[in-house]
Amino acid sequence: MSDPVPLPAAARQLAFDELDTPLYATTFVVVDLETTGTSADRDAITEIGAVKVCGGEVLGEFATLVNPGYAIPPAIVQITGITTAMVYEAPRIEAVLPGFLEFAAGAVLVAHNARFDMGFLKAAAARQEIEWPNAQVLCTVKLARRVLTRDEAPSAKLGVLARILGAATTPTHRALDDARATVDVLHALIGRVGNQGVHSLTELLDYLPGVTGTQRAKRGFAGDLPAAPGVYLFRGPSEEVLYIGTAVNLRRRVRNYFTGSETRGRMKEMVALATRVDHVVCAHGLEAGVRELRLLAAHAPPYNRRSKFPQRGWWLTLSDEPFPRLIAVRTATRTAVGPFTSRTDAVDMALTVAEFAGLRTCATRLTRTAKHTCPPAVVGGCPAANQDADLDATAYAPRAHAVRDLFAGRADTLLRAMLDRIETHSATEHFEAAARLRDRTATVVTRLHRTQRLAAMARLAELIIALPDGAGGWEFSVIRHGRLAAAGTAPRGTPPMAVVDQIVAAAETVIPDLGDATARTTPLTTDSAVGPDDSEWSDAHEPTSIDLLEDHIPPLRGASPEEVGVVARWLAKPGARIVRTTAGYHEPLHGAGRWAAWAQRAHTAATTKTEQEQYLSER
């Protein structure tokens, strides 16, 4: 029998695990950042330096200062030497990041304390709606702690390792110098592990601390998964769902759980328990995100953080009584704001709004014919206290109407009152009081804007969204009352409207459940406590008629607020278009949206000195 004719090399593309790329043939991009602080969410990048190497040879370098958009703190200037004047004419991160990602495309990213640098880069990508490439990441801190003993290297700081391992470049807290020093450290560490039989990229990732034989043995779970977007579910010995996640590329993402890129304790424990991985292929990222939310609600997998407190959502609304108060409820009503992740957050916003609206915060039960008699207090006390006379229900009613108008976006009178008070504090040089009220007001604006934005989405009977797929085609989503009803794609060259007609015809029917106008409630008092009889208040109070806002349907009806939020973020992506809708998509004219930019600046200004001190200790 003659020998079989071998297939040409190009006949089949080998999978990543089969390639087992030798380290001498692996391209690394070693990157270092300088920043204005330690928080990837609130601080900004001031410099990027990167070196591309392969087989010990430098293939290229990438270096640029970055304008963070505000003054660099003096403490940071002292460390890096990068001043505000130096970055004044530098490009913003929006212009720099695409170039860096192109420079690093297809390479393994390396950084010293990679969690810090990758955190800033991923946060910058998310703000620009740029999909992070999910490249393999190698941390030289982790590698050094695995290779070197405490006697050899008492510290894993870059300066110490560069000196011990004989790096040609001395770290200077400037990005390119530090990246060059990290290249020398990387090569020295790779030389050490080569003597221990580590010669490929896969072996190097497996050599990192915390990767068990159990993880490596289960790589086959990813073998049959498609290279497509979707949702994956790790299942345990009793077929229970252990963990749910989403991926742009299912095979690549699941495979990472069995290499050195996943070293978190809970994930290692989950992988050790897993017996197989199920998956659901999705048309695009929006469908994957929505399916993940629904599966999390259905299975509550123990290794997902969001499964710990499935009923933690709180909403803020007005009570149905003659003298309404702001109360926390578990189910949204038509005038609700939320959801809040904790009752404390709801209490804080309730107290701020009540202060400016003059709503009562006392827990006294008042009938229709009663009067509010709380005495005025110099500090604290019930905001409804009246200096001149006791309040009856008729005189009190406009205060509740002002709050309903605020929540529904019909008037921003209360927000303007808060801003005027901030200006008054500043004018009288009460700067600490102004800063505290600024932060409280920014929180109110942010909460209101989110709710009004989601309510605008949930109000629409049907909304069809189109998003470019980056390859000349389109990704379509049919949204009904805030819920994803259908999804599909039209690849390049496919008539898009024919696809739209098909997915609309097959879309899920969504009938919003408007429900009751009232819900079982928990009153909020000034000390955040519930009185001994207050838990039964919704059953015992004298019912009255509330001016329900027919045009303010909460996002909880028809879809969860989380799902509506995912849809709203998808609609905000660059290039997204509305194909058609049953009514115009709009937010309230006098809603919190007009103050959203101010609130964002206020949140940015709240960066604390503690974060700067943390930066000093970590760099």
PDB file of N, CA and C in Angstrom, residues 55-108:
ATOM      1  N   GLY A  55      11.773  36.998  18.530  1.00  0.00           N
ATOM      2  CA  GLY A  55      13.052  36.308  18.451  1.00  0.00           C
ATOM      3  C   GLY A  55      14.211  37.134  18.951  1.00  0.00           C
ATOM      4  N   GLY A  56      13.972  38.004  19.912  1.00  0.00           N
ATOM      5  CA  GLY A  56      15.029  38.840  20.460  1.00  0.00           C
ATOM      6  C   GLY A  56      15.343  40.077  19.648  1.00  0.00           C
ATOM      7  N   GLU A  57      14.651  40.269  18.538  1.00  0.00           N
ATOM      8  CA  GLU A  57      14.904  41.414  17.667  1.00  0.00           C
ATOM      9  C   GLU A  57      13.788  42.445  17.799  1.00  0.00           C
ATOM     10  N   VAL A  58      14.161  43.708  17.896  1.00  0.00           N
ATOM     11  CA  VAL A  58      13.176  44.783  17.986  1.00  0.00           C
ATOM     12  C   VAL A  58      12.630  45.072  16.586  1.00  0.00           C
ATOM     13  N   LEU A  59      11.310  44.926  16.420  1.00  0.00           N
ATOM     14  CA  LEU A  59      10.678  45.152  15.124  1.00  0.00           C
ATOM     15  C   LEU A  59      10.152  46.575  14.967  1.00  0.00           C
ATOM     16  N   GLY A  60       9.908  47.247  16.070  1.00  0.00           N
ATOM     17  CA  GLY A  60       9.389  48.613  15.986  1.00  0.00           C
ATOM     18  C   GLY A  60       9.078  49.153  17.372  1.00  0.00           C
ATOM     19  N   GLU A  61       8.905  50.476  17.432  1.00  0.00           N
ATOM     20  CA  GLU A  61       8.562  51.136  18.685  1.00  0.00           C
ATOM     21  C   GLU A  61       7.416  52.106  18.463  1.00  0.00           C
ATOM     22  N   PHE A  62       6.648  52.299  19.513  1.00  0.00           N
ATOM     23  CA  PHE A  62       5.493  53.204  19.474  1.00  0.00           C
ATOM     24  C   PHE A  62       5.569  54.061  20.732  1.00  0.00           C
ATOM     25  N   ALA A  63       5.620  55.377  20.571  1.00  0.00           N
ATOM     26  CA  ALA A  63       5.725  56.254  21.739  1.00  0.00           C
ATOM     27  C   ALA A  63       5.044  57.585  21.459  1.00  0.00           C
ATOM     28  N   THR A  64       4.250  58.037  22.403  1.00  0.00           N
ATOM     29  CA  THR A  64       3.601  59.342  22.267  1.00  0.00           C
ATOM     30  C   THR A  64       3.104  59.826  23.621  1.00  0.00           C
ATOM     31  N   LEU A  65       3.168  61.127  23.826  1.00  0.00           N
ATOM     32  CA  LEU A  65       2.470  61.737  24.951  1.00  0.00           C
ATOM     33  C   LEU A  65       0.992  61.804  24.606  1.00  0.00           C
ATOM     34  N   VAL A  66       0.149  61.863  25.628  1.00  0.00           N
ATOM     35  CA  VAL A  66      -1.300  61.907  25.431  1.00  0.00           C
ATOM     36  C   VAL A  66      -1.873  63.023  26.292  1.00  0.00           C
ATOM     37  N   ASN A  67      -2.691  63.869  25.676  1.00  0.00           N
ATOM     38  CA  ASN A  67      -3.354  64.947  26.421  1.00  0.00           C
ATOM     39  C   ASN A  67      -4.537  64.365  27.193  1.00  0.00           C
ATOM     40  N   PRO A  68      -4.483  64.388  28.555  1.00  0.00           N
ATOM     41  CA  PRO A  68      -5.591  63.797  29.315  1.00  0.00           C
ATOM     42  C   PRO A  68      -6.844  64.655  29.348  1.00  0.00           C
ATOM     43  N   GLY A  69      -6.727  65.927  28.925  1.00  0.00           N
ATOM     44  CA  GLY A  69      -7.898  66.801  28.913  1.00  0.00           C
ATOM     45  C   GLY A  69      -8.035  67.662  30.151  1.00  0.00           C
ATOM     46  N   TYR A  70      -7.112  67.518  31.097  1.00  0.00           N
ATOM     47  CA  TYR A  70      -7.129  68.351  32.300  1.00  0.00           C
ATOM     48  C   TYR A  70      -5.722  68.386  32.893  1.00  0.00           C
ATOM     49  N   ALA A  71      -5.518  69.232  33.906  1.00  0.00           N
ATOM     50  CA  ALA A  71      -4.200  69.422  34.484  1.00  0.00           C
ATOM     51  C   ALA A  71      -3.718  68.147  35.173  1.00  0.00           C
ATOM     52  N   ILE A  72      -2.423  67.842  35.022  1.00  0.00           N
ATOM     53  CA  ILE A  72      -1.828  66.678  35.672  1.00  0.00           C
ATOM     54  C   ILE A  72      -1.545  67.030  37.130  1.00  0.00           C
ATOM     55  N   PRO A  73      -1.974  66.201  38.082  1.00  0.00           N
ATOM     56  CA  PRO A  73      -1.745  66.502  39.498  1.00  0.00           C
ATOM     57  C   PRO A  73      -0.259  66.665  39.803  1.00  0.00           C
ATOM     58  N   PRO A  74       0.095  67.597  40.703  1.00  0.00           N
ATOM     59  CA  PRO A  74       1.515  67.825  41.041  1.00  0.00           C
ATOM     60  C   PRO A  74       2.226  66.568  41.524  1.00  0.00           C
ATOM     61  N   ALA A  75       1.524  65.720  42.291  1.00  0.00           N
ATOM     62  CA  ALA A  75       2.166  64.503  42.789  1.00  0.00           C
ATOM     63  C   ALA A  75       2.589  63.590  41.645  1.00  0.00           C
ATOM     64  N   ILE A  76       1.811  63.568  40.581  1.00  0.00           N
ATOM     65  CA  ILE A  76       2.146  62.731  39.422  1.00  0.00           C
ATOM     66  C   ILE A  76       3.289  63.355  38.629  1.00  0.00           C
ATOM     67  N   VAL A  77       3.280  64.661  38.517  1.00  0.00           N
ATOM     68  CA  VAL A  77       4.385  65.361  37.835  1.00  0.00           C
ATOM     69  C   VAL A  77       5.705  65.057  38.526  1.00  0.00           C
ATOM     70  N   GLN A  78       5.681  65.008  39.873  1.00  0.00           N
ATOM     71  CA  GLN A  78       6.888  64.727  40.626  1.00  0.00           C
ATOM     72  C   GLN A  78       7.458  63.359  40.305  1.00  0.00           C
ATOM     73  N   ILE A  79       6.573  62.384  40.033  1.00  0.00           N
ATOM     74  CA  ILE A  79       7.036  61.021  39.747  1.00  0.00           C
ATOM     75  C   ILE A  79       7.516  60.888  38.311  1.00  0.00           C
ATOM     76  N   THR A  80       6.703  61.319  37.357  1.00  0.00           N
ATOM     77  CA  THR A  80       6.982  61.055  35.938  1.00  0.00           C
ATOM     78  C   THR A  80       7.760  62.161  35.245  1.00  0.00           C
ATOM     79  N   GLY A  81       7.668  63.365  35.780  1.00  0.00           N
ATOM     80  CA  GLY A  81       8.279  64.498  35.089  1.00  0.00           C
ATOM     81  C   GLY A  81       7.456  65.017  33.939  1.00  0.00           C
ATOM     82  N   ILE A  82       6.270  64.433  33.708  1.00  0.00           N
ATOM     83  CA  ILE A  82       5.385  64.872  32.625  1.00  0.00           C
ATOM     84  C   ILE A  82       4.488  65.983  33.160  1.00  0.00           C
ATOM     85  N   THR A  83       4.616  67.164  32.586  1.00  0.00           N
ATOM     86  CA  THR A  83       3.850  68.316  33.054  1.00  0.00           C
ATOM     87  C   THR A  83       2.659  68.577  32.131  1.00  0.00           C
ATOM     88  N   THR A  84       1.758  69.414  32.626  1.00  0.00           N
ATOM     89  CA  THR A  84       0.596  69.785  31.812  1.00  0.00           C
ATOM     90  C   THR A  84       1.033  70.492  30.533  1.00  0.00           C
ATOM     91  N   ALA A  85       2.072  71.307  30.620  1.00  0.00           N
ATOM     92  CA  ALA A  85       2.566  72.023  29.433  1.00  0.00           C
ATOM     93  C   ALA A  85       3.091  71.044  28.379  1.00  0.00           C
ATOM     94  N   MET A  86       3.693  69.946  28.818  1.00  0.00           N
ATOM     95  CA  MET A  86       4.254  68.975  27.874  1.00  0.00           C
ATOM     96  C   MET A  86       3.173  68.282  27.059  1.00  0.00           C
ATOM     97  N   VAL A  87       2.006  68.068  27.653  1.00  0.00           N
ATOM     98  CA  VAL A  87       0.946  67.332  26.953  1.00  0.00           C
ATOM     99  C   VAL A  87      -0.081  68.267  26.323  1.00  0.00           C
ATOM    100  N   TYR A  88       0.135  69.582  26.432  1.00  0.00           N
ATOM    101  CA  TYR A  88      -0.869  70.543  25.962  1.00  0.00           C
ATOM    102  C   TYR A  88      -1.181  70.357  24.484  1.00  0.00           C
ATOM    103  N   GLU A  89      -0.152  70.150  23.656  1.00  0.00           N
ATOM    104  CA  GLU A  89      -0.363  69.990  22.220  1.00  0.00           C
ATOM    105  C   GLU A  89      -0.324  68.525  21.791  1.00  0.00           C
ATOM    106  N   ALA A  90      -0.296  67.615  22.747  1.00  0.00           N
ATOM    107  CA  ALA A  90      -0.279  66.190  22.416  1.00  0.00           C
ATOM    108  C   ALA A  90      -1.680  65.746  21.971  1.00  0.00           C
ATOM    109  N   PRO A  91      -1.775  64.658  21.201  1.00  0.00           N
ATOM    110  CA  PRO A  91      -3.102  64.163  20.773  1.00  0.00           C
ATOM    111  C   PRO A  91      -3.867  63.576  21.956  1.00  0.00           C
ATOM    112  N   ARG A  92      -5.186  63.549  21.835  1.00  0.00           N
ATOM    113  CA  ARG A  92      -6.027  62.909  22.841  1.00  0.00           C
ATOM    114  C   ARG A  92      -6.000  61.402  22.631  1.00  0.00           C
ATOM    115  N   ILE A  93      -6.449  60.656  23.648  1.00  0.00           N
ATOM    116  CA  ILE A  93      -6.410  59.203  23.567  1.00  0.00           C
ATOM    117  C   ILE A  93      -7.294  58.696  22.428  1.00  0.00           C
ATOM    118  N   GLU A  94      -8.337  59.462  22.062  1.00  0.00           N
ATOM    119  CA  GLU A  94      -9.207  59.054  20.956  1.00  0.00           C
ATOM    120  C   GLU A  94      -8.429  58.933  19.648  1.00  0.00           C
ATOM    121  N   ALA A  95      -7.386  59.768  19.495  1.00  0.00           N
ATOM    122  CA  ALA A  95      -6.580  59.712  18.284  1.00  0.00           C
ATOM    123  C   ALA A  95      -5.432  58.711  18.391  1.00  0.00           C
ATOM    124  N   VAL A  96      -5.002  58.419  19.623  1.00  0.00           N
ATOM    125  CA  VAL A  96      -3.829  57.563  19.826  1.00  0.00           C
ATOM    126  C   VAL A  96      -4.194  56.079  19.865  1.00  0.00           C
ATOM    127  N   LEU A  97      -5.289  55.743  20.544  1.00  0.00           N
ATOM    128  CA  LEU A  97      -5.600  54.332  20.785  1.00  0.00           C
ATOM    129  C   LEU A  97      -5.739  53.508  19.505  1.00  0.00           C
ATOM    130  N   PRO A  98      -6.457  53.969  18.465  1.00  0.00           N
ATOM    131  CA  PRO A  98      -6.534  53.148  17.246  1.00  0.00           C
ATOM    132  C   PRO A  98      -5.163  52.833  16.651  1.00  0.00           C
ATOM    133  N   GLY A  99      -4.251  53.799  16.696  1.00  0.00           N
ATOM    134  CA  GLY A  99      -2.911  53.551  16.173  1.00  0.00           C
ATOM    135  C   GLY A  99      -2.154  52.523  16.987  1.00  0.00           C
ATOM    136  N   PHE A 100      -2.314  52.588  18.314  1.00  0.00           N
ATOM    137  CA  PHE A 100      -1.649  51.592  19.158  1.00  0.00           C
ATOM    138  C   PHE A 100      -2.209  50.197  18.903  1.00  0.00           C
ATOM    139  N   LEU A 101      -3.538  50.076  18.802  1.00  0.00           N
ATOM    140  CA  LEU A 101      -4.138  48.763  18.562  1.00  0.00           C
ATOM    141  C   LEU A 101      -3.698  48.184  17.226  1.00  0.00           C
ATOM    142  N   GLU A 102      -3.531  49.044  16.241  1.00  0.00           N
ATOM    143  CA  GLU A 102      -3.023  48.574  14.943  1.00  0.00           C
ATOM    144  C   GLU A 102      -1.578  48.102  15.086  1.00  0.00           C
ATOM    145  N   PHE A 103      -0.769  48.842  15.870  1.00  0.00           N
ATOM    146  CA  PHE A 103       0.626  48.467  16.104  1.00  0.00           C
ATOM    147  C   PHE A 103       0.723  47.118  16.813  1.00  0.00           C
ATOM    148  N   ALA A 104      -0.221  46.857  17.727  1.00  0.00           N
ATOM    149  CA  ALA A 104      -0.163  45.640  18.543  1.00  0.00           C
ATOM    150  C   ALA A 104      -0.970  44.487  17.969  1.00  0.00           C
ATOM    151  N   ALA A 105      -1.624  44.674  16.838  1.00  0.00           N
ATOM    152  CA  ALA A 105      -2.512  43.650  16.286  1.00  0.00           C
ATOM    153  C   ALA A 105      -1.772  42.328  16.064  1.00  0.00           C
ATOM    154  N   GLY A 106      -2.353  41.240  16.538  1.00  0.00           N
ATOM    155  CA  GLY A 106      -1.799  39.915  16.314  1.00  0.00           C
ATOM    156  C   GLY A 106      -0.674  39.521  17.245  1.00  0.00           C
ATOM    157  N   ALA A 107      -0.297  40.392  18.162  1.00  0.00           N
ATOM    158  CA  ALA A 107       0.822  40.113  19.060  1.00  0.00           C
ATOM    159  C   ALA A 107       0.316  39.785  20.460  1.00  0.00           C
ATOM    160  N   VAL A 108       1.190  39.178  21.259  1.00  0.00           N
ATOM    161  CA  VAL A 108       0.927  38.960  22.673  1.00  0.00           C
ATOM    162  C   VAL A 108       1.298  40.241  23.417  1.00  0.00           C
TER     163      VAL A 108
END
